[in-house]
mmCIF file of C-alpha atoms in Angstrom:
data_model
loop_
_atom_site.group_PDB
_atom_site.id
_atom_site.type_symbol
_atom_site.label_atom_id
_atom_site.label_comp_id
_atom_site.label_asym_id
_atom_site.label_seq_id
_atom_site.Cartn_x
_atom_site.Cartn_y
_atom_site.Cartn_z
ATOM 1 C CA UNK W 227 0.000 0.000 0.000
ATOM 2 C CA UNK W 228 1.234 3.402 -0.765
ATOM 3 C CA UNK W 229 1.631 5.921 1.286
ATOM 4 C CA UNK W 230 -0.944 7.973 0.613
ATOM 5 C CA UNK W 231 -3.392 4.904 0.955
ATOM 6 C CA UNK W 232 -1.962 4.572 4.641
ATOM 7 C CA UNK W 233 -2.163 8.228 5.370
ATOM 8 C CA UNK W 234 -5.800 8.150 3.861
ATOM 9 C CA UNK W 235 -6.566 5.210 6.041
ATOM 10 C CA UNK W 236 -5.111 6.897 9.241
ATOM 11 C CA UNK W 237 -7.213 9.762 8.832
ATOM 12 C CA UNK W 238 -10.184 7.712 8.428
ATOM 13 C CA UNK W 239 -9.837 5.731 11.254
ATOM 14 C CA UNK W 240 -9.105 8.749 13.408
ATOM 15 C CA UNK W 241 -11.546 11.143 12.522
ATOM 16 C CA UNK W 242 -14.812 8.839 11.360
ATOM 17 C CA UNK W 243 -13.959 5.320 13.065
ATOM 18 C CA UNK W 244 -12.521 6.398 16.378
ATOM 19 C CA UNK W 245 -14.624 9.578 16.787
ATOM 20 C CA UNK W 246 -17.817 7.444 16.310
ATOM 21 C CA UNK W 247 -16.999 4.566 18.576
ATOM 22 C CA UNK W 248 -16.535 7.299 21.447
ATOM 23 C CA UNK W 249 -19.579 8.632 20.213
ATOM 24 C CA UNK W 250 -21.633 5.354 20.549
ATOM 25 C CA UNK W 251 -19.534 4.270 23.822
ATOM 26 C CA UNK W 252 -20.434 7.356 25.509
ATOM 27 C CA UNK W 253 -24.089 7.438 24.873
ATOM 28 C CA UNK W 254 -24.047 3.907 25.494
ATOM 29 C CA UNK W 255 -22.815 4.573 29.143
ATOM 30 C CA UNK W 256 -25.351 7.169 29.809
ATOM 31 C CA UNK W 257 -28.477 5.078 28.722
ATOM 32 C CA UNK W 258 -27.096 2.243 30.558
ATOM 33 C CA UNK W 259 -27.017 5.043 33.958
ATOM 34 C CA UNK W 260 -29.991 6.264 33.184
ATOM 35 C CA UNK W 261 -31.141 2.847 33.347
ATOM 36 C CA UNK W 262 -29.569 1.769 36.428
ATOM 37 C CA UNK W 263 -30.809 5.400 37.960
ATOM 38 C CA UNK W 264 -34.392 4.731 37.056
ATOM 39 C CA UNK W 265 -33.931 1.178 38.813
ATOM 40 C CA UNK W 266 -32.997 2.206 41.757
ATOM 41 C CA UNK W 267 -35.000 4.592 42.343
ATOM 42 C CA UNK W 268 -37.818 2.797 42.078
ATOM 43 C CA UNK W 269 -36.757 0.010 43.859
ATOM 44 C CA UNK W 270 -36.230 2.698 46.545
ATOM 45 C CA UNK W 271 -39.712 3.954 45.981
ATOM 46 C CA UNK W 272 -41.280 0.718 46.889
ATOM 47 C CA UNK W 273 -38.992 -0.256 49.951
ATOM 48 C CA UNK W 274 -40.182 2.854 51.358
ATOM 49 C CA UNK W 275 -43.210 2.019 50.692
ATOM 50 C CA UNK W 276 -43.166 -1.355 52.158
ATOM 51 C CA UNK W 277 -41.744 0.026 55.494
ATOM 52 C CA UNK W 278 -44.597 2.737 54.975
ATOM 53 C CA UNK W 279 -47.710 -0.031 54.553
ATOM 54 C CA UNK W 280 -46.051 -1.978 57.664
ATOM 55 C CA UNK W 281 -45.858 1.119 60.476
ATOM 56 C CA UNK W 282 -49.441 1.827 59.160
ATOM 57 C CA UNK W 283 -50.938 -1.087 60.569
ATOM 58 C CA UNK W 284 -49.248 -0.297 63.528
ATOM 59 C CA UNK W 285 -49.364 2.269 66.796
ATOM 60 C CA UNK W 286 -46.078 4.183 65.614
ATOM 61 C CA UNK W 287 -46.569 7.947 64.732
ATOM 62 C CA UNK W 288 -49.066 9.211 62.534
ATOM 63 C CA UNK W 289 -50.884 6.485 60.781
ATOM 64 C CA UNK W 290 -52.861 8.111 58.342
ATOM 65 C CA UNK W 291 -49.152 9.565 57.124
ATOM 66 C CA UNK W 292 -48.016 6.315 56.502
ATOM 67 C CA UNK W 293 -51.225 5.171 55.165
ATOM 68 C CA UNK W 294 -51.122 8.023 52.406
ATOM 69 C CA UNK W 295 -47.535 7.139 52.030
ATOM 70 C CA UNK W 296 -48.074 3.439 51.335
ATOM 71 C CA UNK W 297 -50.747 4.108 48.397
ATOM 72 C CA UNK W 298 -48.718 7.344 47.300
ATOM 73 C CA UNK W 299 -45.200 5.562 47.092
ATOM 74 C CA UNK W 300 -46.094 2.645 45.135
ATOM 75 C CA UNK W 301 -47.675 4.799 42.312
ATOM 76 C CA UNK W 302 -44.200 7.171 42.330
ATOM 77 C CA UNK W 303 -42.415 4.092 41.526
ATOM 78 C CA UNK W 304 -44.744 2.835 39.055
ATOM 79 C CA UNK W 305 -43.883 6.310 37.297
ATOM 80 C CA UNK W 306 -40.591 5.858 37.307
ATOM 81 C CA UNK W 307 -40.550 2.774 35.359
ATOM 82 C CA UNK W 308 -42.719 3.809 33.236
ATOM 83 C CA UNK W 309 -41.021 6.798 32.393
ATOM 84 C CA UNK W 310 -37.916 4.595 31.473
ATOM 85 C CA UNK W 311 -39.495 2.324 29.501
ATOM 86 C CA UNK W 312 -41.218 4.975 27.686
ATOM 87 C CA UNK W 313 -37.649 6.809 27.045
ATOM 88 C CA UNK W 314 -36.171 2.888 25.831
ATOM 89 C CA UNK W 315 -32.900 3.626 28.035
ATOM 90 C CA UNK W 316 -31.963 -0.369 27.672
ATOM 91 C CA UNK W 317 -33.391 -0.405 24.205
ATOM 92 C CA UNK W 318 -31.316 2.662 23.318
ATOM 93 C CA UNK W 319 -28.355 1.283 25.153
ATOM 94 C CA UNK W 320 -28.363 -1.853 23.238
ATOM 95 C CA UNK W 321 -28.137 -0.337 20.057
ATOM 96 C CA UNK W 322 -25.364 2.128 20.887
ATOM 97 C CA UNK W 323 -23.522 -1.788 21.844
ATOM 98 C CA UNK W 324 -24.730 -3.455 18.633
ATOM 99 C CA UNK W 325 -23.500 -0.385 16.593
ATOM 100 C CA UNK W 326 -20.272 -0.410 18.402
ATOM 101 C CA UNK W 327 -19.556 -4.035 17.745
ATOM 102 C CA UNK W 328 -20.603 -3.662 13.989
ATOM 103 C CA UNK W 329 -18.075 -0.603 13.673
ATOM 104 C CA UNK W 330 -15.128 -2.952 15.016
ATOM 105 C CA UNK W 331 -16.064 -6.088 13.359
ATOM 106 C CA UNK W 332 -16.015 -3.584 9.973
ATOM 107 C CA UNK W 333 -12.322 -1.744 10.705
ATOM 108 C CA UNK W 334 -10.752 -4.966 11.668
ATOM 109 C CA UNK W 335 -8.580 -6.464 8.334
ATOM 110 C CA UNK W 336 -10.330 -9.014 6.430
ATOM 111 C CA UNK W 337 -8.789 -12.399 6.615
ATOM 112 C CA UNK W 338 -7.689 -14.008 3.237
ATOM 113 C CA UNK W 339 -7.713 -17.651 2.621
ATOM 114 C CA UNK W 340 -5.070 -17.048 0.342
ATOM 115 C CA UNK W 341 -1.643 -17.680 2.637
ATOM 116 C CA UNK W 342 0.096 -15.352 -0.084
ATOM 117 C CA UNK W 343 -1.847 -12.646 0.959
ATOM 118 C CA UNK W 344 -1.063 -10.385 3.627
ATOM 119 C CA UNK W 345 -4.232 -9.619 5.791
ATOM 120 C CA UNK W 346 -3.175 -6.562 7.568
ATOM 121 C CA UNK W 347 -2.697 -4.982 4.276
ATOM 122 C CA UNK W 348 -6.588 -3.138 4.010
ATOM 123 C CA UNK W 349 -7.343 -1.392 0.693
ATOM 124 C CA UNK W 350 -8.762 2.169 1.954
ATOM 125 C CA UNK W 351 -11.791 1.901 -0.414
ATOM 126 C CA UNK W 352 -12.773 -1.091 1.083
ATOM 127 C CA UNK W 353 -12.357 -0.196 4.645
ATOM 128 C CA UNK W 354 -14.287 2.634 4.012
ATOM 129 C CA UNK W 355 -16.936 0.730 2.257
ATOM 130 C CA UNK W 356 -17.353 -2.005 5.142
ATOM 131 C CA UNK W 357 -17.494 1.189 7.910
ATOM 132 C CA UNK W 358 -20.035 2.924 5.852
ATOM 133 C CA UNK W 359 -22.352 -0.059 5.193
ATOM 134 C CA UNK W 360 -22.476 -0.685 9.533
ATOM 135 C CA UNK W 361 -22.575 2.856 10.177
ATOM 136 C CA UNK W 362 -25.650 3.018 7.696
ATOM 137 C CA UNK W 363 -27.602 0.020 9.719
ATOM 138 C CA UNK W 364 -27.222 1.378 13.029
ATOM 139 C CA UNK W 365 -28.980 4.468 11.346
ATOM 140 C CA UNK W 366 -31.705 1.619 10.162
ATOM 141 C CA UNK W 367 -31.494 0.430 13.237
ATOM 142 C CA UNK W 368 -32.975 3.802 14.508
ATOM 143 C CA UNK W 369 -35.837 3.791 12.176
ATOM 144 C CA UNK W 370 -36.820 0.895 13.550
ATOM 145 C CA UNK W 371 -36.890 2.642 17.338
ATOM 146 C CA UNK W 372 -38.910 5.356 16.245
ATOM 147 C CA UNK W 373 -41.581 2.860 13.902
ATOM 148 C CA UNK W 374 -42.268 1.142 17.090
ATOM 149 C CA UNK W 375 -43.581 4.252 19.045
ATOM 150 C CA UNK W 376 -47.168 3.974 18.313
ATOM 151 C CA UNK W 377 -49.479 7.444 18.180
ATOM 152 C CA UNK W 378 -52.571 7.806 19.277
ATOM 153 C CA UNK W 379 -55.498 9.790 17.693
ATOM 154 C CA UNK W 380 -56.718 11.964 20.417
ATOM 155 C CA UNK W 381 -58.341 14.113 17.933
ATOM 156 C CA UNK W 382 -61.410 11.314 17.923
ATOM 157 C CA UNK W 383 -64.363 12.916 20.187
#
C-alpha cells in the first residue's frame, strides 16, 4: 500500500472510526445510567413504601401519614418505570452496543484464505466501504426505534 493509501486510512480511522466509537460508547454509558438510575429509584420507591404499609398497621406515629404514604409511594415508583421504559434507556443502550460491535467487526482487516496474501494490508476503499455499510444500519437500526412508538389519535371525540 502506498503511502498515501496509509495516510488516507489513518485519517479515516481517526476522525470517522474512532470519533464514532466514542460517540456510541459514551451514549451507550449514559443510557445504561440512566437505566440503572431509574432502577434504583424505584426500587427505593417501593422499599419505602413497604416500610410505609407496615408502620401503618401499627401504633407508631401518625398512621394516616403512613397510610397516604403506602398508596402514594407505590404509584411514584410505578412512574418511574414507566417513564424509562417509555424513554427505551436499555433499548437505546443496546443499540449504541450493537452499533459499536458492527463498527469494530467492519475496521478490523479481512482475513484471506489465500496464505500469499497479507491480511493486515486493508485497501482504503474497502475499509471505508465495510465502515459505511455498519454505520448506515445502526442508522436503520434507529428507524426501527422510532416505527415502534405507536401514536394515538386523540383528535377522535
Amino acid at each position: 500500500m502506498s503511502d498515501r493509501a496509509d495516510e488516507l486510512s489513518s485519517f479515516y480511522r481517526e476522525h470517522r472510526i474512532v470519533d464514532q466509537l466514542n460517540f456510541y460508547t459514551h451514549r451507550r454509558t449514559q443510557f445504561d445510567r440512566a437505566a440503572g438510575q431509574a432502577m434504583a429509584l424505584s426500587a427505593i420507591l417501593l422499599g419505602f413504601a413497604t416500610a410505609a404499609g407496615a408502620l401503618a398497621g401499627t401504633a407508631v406515629g401518625q398512621t394516616w401519614l403512613w397510610s397516604i404514604l403506602a398508596t402514594i409511594l407505590p404509584a411514584a415508583a410505578t412512574s418511574v418505570g414507566a417513564y424509562s421504559i417509555l424513554y427505551a434507556f436499555e433499548h437505546q443502550s443496546k443499540l449504541y452496543a450493537d452499533a459499536v460491535r458492527a463498527v469494530r467487526a467492519a475496521a478490523r482487516p479481512v482475513a484471506h484464505t489465500d496464505p500469499q496474501t497479507r491480511p493486515a494490508a486493508v485497501d482504503p476503499a474497502e475499509l471505508v466501504k465495510r465502515v459505511e455499510a455498519a454505520l448506515r444500519q445502526e442508522q436503520a437500526q434507529w428507524g426501527q426505534l422510532t416505527s415502534q412508538i405507536q401514536i394515538t389519535d386523540d383528535t377522535r371525540a
